[in-house]
mmCIF file of C-alpha atoms in Angstrom:
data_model
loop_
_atom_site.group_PDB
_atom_site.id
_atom_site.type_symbol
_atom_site.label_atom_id
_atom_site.label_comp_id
_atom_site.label_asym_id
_atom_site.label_seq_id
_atom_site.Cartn_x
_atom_site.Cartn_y
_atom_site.Cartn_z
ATOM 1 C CA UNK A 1 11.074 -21.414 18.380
ATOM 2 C CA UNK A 2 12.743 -18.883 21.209
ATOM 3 C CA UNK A 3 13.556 -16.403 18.601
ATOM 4 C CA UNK A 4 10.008 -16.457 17.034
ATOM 5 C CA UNK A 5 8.527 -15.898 20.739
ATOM 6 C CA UNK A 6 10.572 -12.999 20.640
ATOM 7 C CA UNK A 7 10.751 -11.242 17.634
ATOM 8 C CA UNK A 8 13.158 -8.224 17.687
ATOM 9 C CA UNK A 9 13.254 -4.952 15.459
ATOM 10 C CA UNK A 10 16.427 -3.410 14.708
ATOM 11 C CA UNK A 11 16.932 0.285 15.234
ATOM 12 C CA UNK A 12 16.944 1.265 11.546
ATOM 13 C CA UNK A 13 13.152 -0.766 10.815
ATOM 14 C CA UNK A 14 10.623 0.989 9.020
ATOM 15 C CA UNK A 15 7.092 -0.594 8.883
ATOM 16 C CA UNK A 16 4.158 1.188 6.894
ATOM 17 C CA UNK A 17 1.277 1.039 9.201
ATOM 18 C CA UNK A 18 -0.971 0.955 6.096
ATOM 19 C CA UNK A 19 -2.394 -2.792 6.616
ATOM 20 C CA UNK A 20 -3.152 -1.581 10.037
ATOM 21 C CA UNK A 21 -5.996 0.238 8.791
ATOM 22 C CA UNK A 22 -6.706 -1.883 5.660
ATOM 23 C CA UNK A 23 -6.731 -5.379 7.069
ATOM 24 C CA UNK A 24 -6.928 -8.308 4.218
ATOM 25 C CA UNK A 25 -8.925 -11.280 4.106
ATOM 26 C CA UNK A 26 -6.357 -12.887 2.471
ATOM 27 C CA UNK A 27 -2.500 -11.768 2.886
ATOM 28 C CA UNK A 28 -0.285 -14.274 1.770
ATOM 29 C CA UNK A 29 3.081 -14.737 2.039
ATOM 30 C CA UNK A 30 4.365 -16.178 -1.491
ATOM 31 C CA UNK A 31 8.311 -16.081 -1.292
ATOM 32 C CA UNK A 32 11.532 -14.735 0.315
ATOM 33 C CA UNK A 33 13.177 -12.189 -1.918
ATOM 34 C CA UNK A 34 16.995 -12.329 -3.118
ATOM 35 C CA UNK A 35 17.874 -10.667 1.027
ATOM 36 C CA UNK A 36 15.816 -12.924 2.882
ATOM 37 C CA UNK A 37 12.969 -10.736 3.039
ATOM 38 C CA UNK A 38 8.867 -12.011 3.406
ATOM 39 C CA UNK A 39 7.335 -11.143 0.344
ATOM 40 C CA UNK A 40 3.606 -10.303 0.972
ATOM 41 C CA UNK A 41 0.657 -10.475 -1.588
ATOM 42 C CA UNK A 42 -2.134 -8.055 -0.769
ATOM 43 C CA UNK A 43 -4.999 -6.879 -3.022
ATOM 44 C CA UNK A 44 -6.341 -3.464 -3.173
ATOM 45 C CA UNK A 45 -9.925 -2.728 -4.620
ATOM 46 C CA UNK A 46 -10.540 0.198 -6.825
ATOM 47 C CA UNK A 47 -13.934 1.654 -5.357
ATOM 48 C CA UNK A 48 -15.895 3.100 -8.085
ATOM 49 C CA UNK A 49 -17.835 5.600 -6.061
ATOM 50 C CA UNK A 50 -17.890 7.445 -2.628
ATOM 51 C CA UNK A 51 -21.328 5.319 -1.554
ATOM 52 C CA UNK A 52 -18.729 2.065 -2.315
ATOM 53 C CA UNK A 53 -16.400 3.557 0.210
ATOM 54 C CA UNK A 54 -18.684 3.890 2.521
ATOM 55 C CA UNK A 55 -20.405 0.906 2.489
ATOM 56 C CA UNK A 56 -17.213 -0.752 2.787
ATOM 57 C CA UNK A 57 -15.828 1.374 5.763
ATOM 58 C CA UNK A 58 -18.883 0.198 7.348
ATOM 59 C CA UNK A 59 -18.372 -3.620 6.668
ATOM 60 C CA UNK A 60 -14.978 -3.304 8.263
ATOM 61 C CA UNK A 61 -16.218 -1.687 11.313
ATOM 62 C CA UNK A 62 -18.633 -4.160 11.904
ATOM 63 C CA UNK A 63 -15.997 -6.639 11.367
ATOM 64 C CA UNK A 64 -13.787 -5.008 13.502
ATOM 65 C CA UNK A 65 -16.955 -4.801 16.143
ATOM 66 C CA UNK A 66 -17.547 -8.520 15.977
ATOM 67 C CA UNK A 67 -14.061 -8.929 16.843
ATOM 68 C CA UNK A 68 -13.778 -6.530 20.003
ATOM 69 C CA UNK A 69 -16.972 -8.397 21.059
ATOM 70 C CA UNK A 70 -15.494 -11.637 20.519
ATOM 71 C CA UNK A 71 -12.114 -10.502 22.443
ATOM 72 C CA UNK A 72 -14.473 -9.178 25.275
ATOM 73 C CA UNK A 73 -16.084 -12.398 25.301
ATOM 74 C CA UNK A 74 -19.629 -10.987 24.036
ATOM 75 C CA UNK A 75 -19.716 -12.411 21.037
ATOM 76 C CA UNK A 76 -23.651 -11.990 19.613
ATOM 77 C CA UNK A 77 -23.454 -16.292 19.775
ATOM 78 C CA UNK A 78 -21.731 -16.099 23.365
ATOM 79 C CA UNK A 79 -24.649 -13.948 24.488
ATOM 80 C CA UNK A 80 -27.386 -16.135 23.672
ATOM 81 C CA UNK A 81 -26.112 -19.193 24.755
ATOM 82 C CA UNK A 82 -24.825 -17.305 28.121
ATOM 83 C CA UNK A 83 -28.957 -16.475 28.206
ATOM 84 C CA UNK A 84 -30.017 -20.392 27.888
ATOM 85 C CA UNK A 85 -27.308 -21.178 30.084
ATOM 86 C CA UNK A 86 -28.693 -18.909 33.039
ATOM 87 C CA UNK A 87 -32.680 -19.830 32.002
ATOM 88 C CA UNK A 88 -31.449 -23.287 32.443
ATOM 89 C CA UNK A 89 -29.888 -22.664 35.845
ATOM 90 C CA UNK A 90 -33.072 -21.361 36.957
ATOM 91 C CA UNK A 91 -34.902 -24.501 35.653
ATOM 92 C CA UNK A 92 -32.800 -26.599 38.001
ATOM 93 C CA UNK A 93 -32.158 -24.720 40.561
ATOM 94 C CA UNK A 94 -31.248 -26.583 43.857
ATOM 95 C CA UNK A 95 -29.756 -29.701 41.912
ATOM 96 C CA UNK A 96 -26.154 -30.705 42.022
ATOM 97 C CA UNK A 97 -23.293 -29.986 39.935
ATOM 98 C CA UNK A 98 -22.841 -32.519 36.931
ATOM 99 C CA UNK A 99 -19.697 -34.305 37.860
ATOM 100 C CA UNK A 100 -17.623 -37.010 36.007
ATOM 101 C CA UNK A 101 -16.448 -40.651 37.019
ATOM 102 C CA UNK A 102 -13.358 -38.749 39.071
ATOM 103 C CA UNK A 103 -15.487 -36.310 40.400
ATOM 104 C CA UNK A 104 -14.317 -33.334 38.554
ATOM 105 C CA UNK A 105 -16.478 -30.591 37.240
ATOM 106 C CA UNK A 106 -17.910 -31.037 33.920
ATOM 107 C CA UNK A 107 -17.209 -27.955 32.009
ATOM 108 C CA UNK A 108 -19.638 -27.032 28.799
ATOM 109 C CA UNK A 109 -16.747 -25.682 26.592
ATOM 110 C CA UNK A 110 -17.120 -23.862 23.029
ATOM 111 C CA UNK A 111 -16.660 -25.960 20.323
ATOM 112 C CA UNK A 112 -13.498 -26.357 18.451
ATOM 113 C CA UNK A 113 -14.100 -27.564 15.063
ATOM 114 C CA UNK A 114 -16.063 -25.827 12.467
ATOM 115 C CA UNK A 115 -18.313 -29.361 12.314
ATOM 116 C CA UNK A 116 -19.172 -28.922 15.849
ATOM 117 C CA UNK A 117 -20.100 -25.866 16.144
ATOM 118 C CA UNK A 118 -22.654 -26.194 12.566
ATOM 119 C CA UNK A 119 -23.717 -29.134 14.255
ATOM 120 C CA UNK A 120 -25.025 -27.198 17.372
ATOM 121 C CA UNK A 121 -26.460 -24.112 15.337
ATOM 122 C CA UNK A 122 -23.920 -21.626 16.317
ATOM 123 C CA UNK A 123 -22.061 -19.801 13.616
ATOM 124 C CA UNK A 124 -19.165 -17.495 13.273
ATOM 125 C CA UNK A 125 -17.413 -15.747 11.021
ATOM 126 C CA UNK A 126 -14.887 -17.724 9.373
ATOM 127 C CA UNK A 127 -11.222 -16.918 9.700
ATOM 128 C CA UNK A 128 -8.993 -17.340 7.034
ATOM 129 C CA UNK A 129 -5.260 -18.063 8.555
ATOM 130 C CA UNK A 130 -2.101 -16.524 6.720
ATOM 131 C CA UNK A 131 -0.816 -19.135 3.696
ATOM 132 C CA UNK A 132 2.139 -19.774 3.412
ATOM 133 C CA UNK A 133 3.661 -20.380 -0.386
ATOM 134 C CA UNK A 134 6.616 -21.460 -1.607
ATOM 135 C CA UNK A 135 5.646 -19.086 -4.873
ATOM 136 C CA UNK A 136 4.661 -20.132 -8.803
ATOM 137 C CA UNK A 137 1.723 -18.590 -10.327
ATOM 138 C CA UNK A 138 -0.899 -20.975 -8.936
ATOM 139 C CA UNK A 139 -1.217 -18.541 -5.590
ATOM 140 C CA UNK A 140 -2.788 -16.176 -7.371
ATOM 141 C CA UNK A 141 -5.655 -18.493 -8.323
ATOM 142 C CA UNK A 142 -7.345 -17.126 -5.476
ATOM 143 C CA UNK A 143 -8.221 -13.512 -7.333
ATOM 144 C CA UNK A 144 -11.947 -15.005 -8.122
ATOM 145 C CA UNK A 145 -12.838 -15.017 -4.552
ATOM 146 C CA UNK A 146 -11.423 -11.132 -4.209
ATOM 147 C CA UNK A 147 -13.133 -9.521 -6.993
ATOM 148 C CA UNK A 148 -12.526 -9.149 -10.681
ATOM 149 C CA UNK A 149 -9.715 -7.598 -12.783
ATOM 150 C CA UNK A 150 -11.347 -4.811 -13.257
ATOM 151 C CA UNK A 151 -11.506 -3.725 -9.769
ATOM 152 C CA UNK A 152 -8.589 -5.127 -8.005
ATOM 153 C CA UNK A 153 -4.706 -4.042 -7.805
ATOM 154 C CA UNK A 154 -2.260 -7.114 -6.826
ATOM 155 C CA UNK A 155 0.896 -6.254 -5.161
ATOM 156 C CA UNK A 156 3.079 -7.812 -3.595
ATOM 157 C CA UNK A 157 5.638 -5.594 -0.830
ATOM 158 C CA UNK A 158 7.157 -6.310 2.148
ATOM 159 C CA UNK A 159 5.757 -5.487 5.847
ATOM 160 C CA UNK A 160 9.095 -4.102 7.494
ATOM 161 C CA UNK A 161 12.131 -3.184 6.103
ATOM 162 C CA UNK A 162 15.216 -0.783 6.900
ATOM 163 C CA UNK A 163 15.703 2.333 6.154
ATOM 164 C CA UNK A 164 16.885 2.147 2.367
ATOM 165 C CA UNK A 165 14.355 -0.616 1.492
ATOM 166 C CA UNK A 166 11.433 1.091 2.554
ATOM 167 C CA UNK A 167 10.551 1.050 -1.325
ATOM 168 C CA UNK A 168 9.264 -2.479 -1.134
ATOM 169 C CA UNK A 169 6.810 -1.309 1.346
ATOM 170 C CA UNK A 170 3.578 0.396 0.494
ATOM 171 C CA UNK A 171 2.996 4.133 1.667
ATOM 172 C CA UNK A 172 -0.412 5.761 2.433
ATOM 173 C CA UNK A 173 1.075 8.941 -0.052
ATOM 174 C CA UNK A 174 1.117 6.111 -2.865
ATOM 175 C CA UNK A 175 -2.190 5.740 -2.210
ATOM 176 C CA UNK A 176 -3.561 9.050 -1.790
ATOM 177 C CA UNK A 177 -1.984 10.029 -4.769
ATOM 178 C CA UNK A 178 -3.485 6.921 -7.122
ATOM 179 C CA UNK A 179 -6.914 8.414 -5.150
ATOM 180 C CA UNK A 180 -5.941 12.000 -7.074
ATOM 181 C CA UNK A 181 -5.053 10.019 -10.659
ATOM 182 C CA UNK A 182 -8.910 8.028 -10.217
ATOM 183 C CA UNK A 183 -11.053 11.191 -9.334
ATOM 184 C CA UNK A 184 -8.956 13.255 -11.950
ATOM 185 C CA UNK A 185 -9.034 10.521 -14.890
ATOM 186 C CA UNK A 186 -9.907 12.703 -17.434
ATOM 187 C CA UNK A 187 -6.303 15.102 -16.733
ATOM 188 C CA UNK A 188 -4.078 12.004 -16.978
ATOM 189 C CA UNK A 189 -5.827 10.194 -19.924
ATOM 190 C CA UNK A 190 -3.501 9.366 -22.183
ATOM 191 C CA UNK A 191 -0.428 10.990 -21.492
ATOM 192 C CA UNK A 192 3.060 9.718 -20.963
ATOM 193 C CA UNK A 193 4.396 9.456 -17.374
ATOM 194 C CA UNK A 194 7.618 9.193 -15.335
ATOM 195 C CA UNK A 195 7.305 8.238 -11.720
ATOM 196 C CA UNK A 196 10.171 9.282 -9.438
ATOM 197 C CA UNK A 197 10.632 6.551 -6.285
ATOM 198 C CA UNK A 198 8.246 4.395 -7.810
ATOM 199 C CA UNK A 199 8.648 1.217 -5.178
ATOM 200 C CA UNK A 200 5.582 -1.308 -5.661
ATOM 201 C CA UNK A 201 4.974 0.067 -8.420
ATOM 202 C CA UNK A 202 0.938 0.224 -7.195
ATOM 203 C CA UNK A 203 0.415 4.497 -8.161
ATOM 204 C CA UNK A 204 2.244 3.906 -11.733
ATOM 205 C CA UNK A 205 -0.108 0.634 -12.412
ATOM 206 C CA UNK A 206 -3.114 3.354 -11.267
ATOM 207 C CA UNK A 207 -1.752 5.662 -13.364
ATOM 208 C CA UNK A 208 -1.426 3.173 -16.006
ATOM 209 C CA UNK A 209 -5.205 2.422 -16.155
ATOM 210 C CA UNK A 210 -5.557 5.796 -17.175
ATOM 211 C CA UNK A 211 -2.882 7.585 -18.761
ATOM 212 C CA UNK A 212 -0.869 5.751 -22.429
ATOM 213 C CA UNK A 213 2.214 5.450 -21.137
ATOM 214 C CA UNK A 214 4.064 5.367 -17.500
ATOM 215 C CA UNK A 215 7.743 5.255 -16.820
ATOM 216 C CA UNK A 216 7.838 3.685 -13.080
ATOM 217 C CA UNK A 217 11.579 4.196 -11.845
ATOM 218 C CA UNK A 218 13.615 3.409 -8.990
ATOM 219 C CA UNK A 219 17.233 1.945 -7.863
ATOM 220 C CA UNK A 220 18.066 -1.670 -6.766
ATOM 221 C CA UNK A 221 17.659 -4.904 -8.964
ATOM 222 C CA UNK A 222 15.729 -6.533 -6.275
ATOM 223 C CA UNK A 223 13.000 -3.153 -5.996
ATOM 224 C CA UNK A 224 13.089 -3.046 -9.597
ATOM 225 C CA UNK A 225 12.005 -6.918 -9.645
ATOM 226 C CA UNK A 226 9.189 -6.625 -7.027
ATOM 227 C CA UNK A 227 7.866 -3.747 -9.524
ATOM 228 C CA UNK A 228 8.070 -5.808 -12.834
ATOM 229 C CA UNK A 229 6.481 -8.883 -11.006
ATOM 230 C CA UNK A 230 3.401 -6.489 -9.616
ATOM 231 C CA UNK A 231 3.452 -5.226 -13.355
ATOM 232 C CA UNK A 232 2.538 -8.480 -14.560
ATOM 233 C CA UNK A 233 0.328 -9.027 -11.893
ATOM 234 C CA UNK A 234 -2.111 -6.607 -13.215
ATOM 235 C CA UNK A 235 -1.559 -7.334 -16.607
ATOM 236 C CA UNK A 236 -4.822 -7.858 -18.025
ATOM 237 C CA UNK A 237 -6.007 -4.735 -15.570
ATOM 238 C CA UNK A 238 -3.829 -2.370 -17.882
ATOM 239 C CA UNK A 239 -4.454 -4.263 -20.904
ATOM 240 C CA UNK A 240 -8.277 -3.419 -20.442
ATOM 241 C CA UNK A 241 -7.247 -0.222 -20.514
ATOM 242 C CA UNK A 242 -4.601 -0.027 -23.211
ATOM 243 C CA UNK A 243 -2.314 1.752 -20.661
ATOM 244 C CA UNK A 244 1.449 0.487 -20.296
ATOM 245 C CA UNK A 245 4.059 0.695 -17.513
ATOM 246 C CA UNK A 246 7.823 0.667 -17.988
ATOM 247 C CA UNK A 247 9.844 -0.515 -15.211
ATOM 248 C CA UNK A 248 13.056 1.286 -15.630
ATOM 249 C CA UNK A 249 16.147 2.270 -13.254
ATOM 250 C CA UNK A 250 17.017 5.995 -12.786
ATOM 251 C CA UNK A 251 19.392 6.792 -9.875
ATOM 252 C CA UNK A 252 18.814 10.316 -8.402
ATOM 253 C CA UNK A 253 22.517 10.277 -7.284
ATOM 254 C CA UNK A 254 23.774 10.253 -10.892
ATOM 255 C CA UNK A 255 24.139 12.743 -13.592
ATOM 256 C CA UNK A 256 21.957 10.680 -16.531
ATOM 257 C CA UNK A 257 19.637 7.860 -17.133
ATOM 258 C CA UNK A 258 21.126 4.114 -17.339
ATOM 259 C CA UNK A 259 21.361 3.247 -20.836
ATOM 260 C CA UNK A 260 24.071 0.277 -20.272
ATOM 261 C CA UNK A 261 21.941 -2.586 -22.766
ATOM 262 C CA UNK A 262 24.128 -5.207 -19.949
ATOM 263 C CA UNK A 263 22.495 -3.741 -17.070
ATOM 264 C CA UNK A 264 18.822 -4.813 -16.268
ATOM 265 C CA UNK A 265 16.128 -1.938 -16.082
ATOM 266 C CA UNK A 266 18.008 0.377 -18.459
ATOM 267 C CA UNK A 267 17.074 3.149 -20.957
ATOM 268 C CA UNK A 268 17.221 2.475 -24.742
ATOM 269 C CA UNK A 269 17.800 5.502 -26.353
ATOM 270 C CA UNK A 270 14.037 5.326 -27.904
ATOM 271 C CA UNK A 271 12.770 5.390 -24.493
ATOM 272 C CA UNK A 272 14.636 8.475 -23.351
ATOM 273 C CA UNK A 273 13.709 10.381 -26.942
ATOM 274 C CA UNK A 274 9.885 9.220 -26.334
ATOM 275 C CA UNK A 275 10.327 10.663 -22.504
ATOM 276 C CA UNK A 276 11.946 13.666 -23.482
ATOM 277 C CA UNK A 277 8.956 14.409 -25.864
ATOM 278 C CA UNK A 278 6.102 13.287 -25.381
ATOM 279 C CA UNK A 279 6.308 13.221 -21.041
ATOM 280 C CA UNK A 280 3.524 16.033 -19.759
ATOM 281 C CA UNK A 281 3.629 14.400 -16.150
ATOM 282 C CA UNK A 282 5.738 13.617 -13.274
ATOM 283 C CA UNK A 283 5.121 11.875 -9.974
ATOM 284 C CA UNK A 284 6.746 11.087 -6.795
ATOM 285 C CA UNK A 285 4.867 9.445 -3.752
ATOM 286 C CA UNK A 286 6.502 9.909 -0.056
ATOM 287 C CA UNK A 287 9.555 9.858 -1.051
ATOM 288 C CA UNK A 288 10.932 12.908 0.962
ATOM 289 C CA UNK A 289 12.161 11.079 3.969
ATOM 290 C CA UNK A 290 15.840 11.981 3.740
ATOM 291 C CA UNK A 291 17.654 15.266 3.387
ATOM 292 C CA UNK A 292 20.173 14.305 0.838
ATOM 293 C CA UNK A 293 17.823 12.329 -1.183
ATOM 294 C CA UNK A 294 15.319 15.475 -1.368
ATOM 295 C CA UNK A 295 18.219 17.271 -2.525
ATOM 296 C CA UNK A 296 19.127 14.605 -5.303
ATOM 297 C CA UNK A 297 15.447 14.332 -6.285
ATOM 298 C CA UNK A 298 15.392 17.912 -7.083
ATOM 299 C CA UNK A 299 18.515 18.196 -9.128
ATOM 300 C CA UNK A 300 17.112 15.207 -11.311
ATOM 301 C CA UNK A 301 13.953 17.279 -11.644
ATOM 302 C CA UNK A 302 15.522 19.713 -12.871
ATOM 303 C CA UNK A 303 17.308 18.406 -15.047
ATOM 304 C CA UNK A 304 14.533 16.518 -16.474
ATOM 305 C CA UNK A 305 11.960 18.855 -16.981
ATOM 306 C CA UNK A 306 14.818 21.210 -18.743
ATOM 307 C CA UNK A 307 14.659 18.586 -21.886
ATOM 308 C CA UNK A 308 11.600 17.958 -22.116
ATOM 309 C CA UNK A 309 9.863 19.383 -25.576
ATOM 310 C CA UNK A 310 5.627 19.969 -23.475
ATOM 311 C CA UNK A 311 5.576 21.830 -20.363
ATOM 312 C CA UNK A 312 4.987 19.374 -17.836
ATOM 313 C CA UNK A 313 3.118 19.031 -13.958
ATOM 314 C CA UNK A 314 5.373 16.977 -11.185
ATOM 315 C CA UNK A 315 2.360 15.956 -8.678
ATOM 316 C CA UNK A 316 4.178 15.471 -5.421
ATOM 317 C CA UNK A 317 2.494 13.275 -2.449
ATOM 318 C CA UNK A 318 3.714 13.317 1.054
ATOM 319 C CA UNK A 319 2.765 12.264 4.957
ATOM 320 C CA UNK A 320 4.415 14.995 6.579
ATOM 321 C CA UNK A 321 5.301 13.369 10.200
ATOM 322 C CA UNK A 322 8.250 11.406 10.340
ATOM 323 C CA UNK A 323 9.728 8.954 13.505
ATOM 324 C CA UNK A 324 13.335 9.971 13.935
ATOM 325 C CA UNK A 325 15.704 7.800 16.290
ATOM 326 C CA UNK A 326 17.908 10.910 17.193
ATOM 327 C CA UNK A 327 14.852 12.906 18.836
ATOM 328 C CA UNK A 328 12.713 9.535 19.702
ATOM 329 C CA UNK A 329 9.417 11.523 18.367
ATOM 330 C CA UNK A 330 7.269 12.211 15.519
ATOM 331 C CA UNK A 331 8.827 15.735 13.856
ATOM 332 C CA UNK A 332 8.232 17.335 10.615
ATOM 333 C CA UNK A 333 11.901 17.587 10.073
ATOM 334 C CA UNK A 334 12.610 15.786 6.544
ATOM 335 C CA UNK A 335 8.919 17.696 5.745
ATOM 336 C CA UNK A 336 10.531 20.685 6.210
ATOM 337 C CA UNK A 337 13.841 20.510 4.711
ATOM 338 C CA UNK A 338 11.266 19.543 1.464
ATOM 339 C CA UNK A 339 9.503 22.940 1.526
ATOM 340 C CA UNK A 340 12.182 24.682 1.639
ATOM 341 C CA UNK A 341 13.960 23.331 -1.158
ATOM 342 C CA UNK A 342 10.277 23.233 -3.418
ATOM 343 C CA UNK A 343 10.582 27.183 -2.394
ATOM 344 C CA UNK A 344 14.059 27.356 -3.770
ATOM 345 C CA UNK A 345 13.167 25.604 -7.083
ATOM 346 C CA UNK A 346 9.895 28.030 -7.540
ATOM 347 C CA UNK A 347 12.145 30.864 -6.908
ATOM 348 C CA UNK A 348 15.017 29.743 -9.152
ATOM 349 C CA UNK A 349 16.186 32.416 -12.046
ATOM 350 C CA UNK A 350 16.007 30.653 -14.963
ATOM 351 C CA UNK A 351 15.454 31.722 -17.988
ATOM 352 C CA UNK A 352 14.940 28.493 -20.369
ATOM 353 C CA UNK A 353 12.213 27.316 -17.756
ATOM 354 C CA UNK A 354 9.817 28.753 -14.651
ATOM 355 C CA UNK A 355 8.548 26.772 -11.802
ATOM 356 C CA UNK A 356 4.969 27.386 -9.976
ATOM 357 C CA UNK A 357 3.748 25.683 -6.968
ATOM 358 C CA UNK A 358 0.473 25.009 -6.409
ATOM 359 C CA UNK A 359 -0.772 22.785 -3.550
ATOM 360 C CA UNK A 360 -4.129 20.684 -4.278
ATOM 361 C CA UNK A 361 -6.887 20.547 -1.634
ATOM 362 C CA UNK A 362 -6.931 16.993 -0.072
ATOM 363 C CA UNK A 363 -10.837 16.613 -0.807
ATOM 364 C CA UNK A 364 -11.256 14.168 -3.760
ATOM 365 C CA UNK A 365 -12.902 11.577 -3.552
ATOM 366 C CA UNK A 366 -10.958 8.269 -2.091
ATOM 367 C CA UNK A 367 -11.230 5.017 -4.391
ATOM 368 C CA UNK A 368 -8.698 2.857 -2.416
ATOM 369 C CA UNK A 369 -9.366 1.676 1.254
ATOM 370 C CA UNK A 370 -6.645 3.015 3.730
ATOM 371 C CA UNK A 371 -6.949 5.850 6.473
ATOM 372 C CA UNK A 372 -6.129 9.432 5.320
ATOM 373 C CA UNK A 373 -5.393 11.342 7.857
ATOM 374 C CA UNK A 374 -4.916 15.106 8.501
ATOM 375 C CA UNK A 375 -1.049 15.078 7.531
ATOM 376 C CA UNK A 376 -1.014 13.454 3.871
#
């Protein structure tokens, strides 16, 4: 109980602040992973139009106004009973205090249970507390209550992590970019995709409502699990849409793809011929957080897009302000070291293959709840 009361954050957590700005009604816990981890289920819901958005955005801010007013004590209930409470003090004024059999004060206190409070006329918003699972497939039973399958993305992530599993987390660049794949449906429709750093998994299952084929790839068994699982999550979501995602491992640090038919996650050689000729698009969602890893990343680009038979566009989503522990601030630093090294590739001399970089105007239209802010 003493170590709850005081939780502690090392020095090398990383929390996504996204679920500060896109609060669930229901966010259930439904299992430890294989390093002791919470393992969160959240649902995201594909908005089909701006006037969706908005009229959502405005549901949560009266939410979130009921709920300042309730922490301020002027709850809209609190108000009109603090009204009959002073007409009433008028009616009687000049008679004593109510008093029990010790003598003490009689205090009219809110009620406590739902029952009492229907039974007296005055309701609230209900609250729906976290749930606690132990896991099996009967805790997602509860997708009727948040929407269809047509409209809803299930993933389950982590809330904090360190530094080198901040893949299981989910990133507001994951999301802005799935915003790009929904307003520009028509560019992606059926093509074959490889995502670079794909974590959750949540912009290649996007991607996979749309496009024929998606390669979703990162590094770690227990990543690579969390991705497969949110895979089948939205199962009949892709099948809907005849898309299909491929959770496969491919480690930015080595020279080729994992093709080991032992190791989980890897490569048959059918899968790398069908990448290597039929792949148009490539995607990587804030995943330039670290200097050497940028540096990796681009070497596997390159090497990539040099066997590949189609000429090919690598969409590449960012939030540019990072916290680092050796200046205690927000900086652009990993940002910058990124830029430079996209300038390097555009100005490479090569003659099998030329690079142009384009950046894309952050004003499509947003399908998926979160905040997007001026650095993204």
């Amino acid at each position: 109980q003493e170590e709850m009361d005081n939780p502690t954050f090392k020095s090398d957590t990383v929390l996504s602040d996204v679920h500060l700005h896109c609060p669930d009604k229901r966010n259930l816990m439904v299992r430890l992973n294989a390093v002791g981890q919470p393992v969160f289920l959240s649902y995201f819901k594909l908005l089909q139009n701006t006037e969706d958005f908005v009229s959502e955005k405005h549901g949560r801010e009266a939410a979130t106004e009921r709920e300042q007013q309730y922490q301020s004590g002027d709850d809209p209930c609190d108000t009109d009973r603090n009204n009959l409470e002073k007409e009433i003090e008028l009616n009687i004024e000049g008679v004593e205090a109510l008093l029990d059999d010790d003598g003490d004060l009689e205090v009219i206190r809110r009620p406590r249970c739902a029952s009492d409070i229907e039974a007296e006329g005055v309701f609230r918003d209900r609250v729906y507390p976290v749930i606690l699972m132990k896991g099996g497939e009967d805790v997602f039973d509860v997708e009727e209550q948040e929407g269809t399958c047509s409209d809803v993305v299930k993933i389950e992530h982590t809330m904090a992590t360190p530094l080198e599993d901040v893949g299981k987390q989910v990133w507001r660049a994951a999301l802005f970019l799935a915003d790009y794949v929904l307003f520009k449906r028509d560019t992606f429709k059926c093509c074959s995709v490889l995502e670079l750093g794909g974590g959750t998994g949540i912009t290649s299952i996007i991607m996979g409502t749309v496009a024929k084929r998606v390669y979703c790839t990162d590094v770690g068994e227990d990543l690579l699990a969390m991705c497969e699982k949110n895979v089948a999550l939205n199962k009949q979501l892709l099948e809907a849409r005849r898309g299909e995602v491929k959770v496969k491992e491919l480690d930015w640090l080595k020279d080729g793809f994992c093709t080991d038919p032992e190791a989980p996650y890897s490569w048959s050689e059918e899968e790398i011929a069908d990448l290597h000729d039929h792949c148009t698009v490539i995607m990587a969602a804030d995943v330039f957080y670290d200097d050497d890893l940028t540096d990796a990343l681009f070497r596997m680009l390159y090497r990539i897009t040099h066997n590949l038979r189609n000429s090919c566009t690598v969409y590449l989503a960012l939030e540019k302000l990072n916290f680092t522990l050796r200046h205690m601030d927000v900086t652009c630093e990993a940002y910058s070291h990124f830029r430079n090294t996209l300038n390097d590739l555009e100005n490479l001399q090569d003659r099998k293959i030329k690079y142009t970089v384009e950046p894309i105007k952050p004003d499509f239209h947003q399908f998926l709840i979160y905040e997007r802010i001026e650095q993204l």
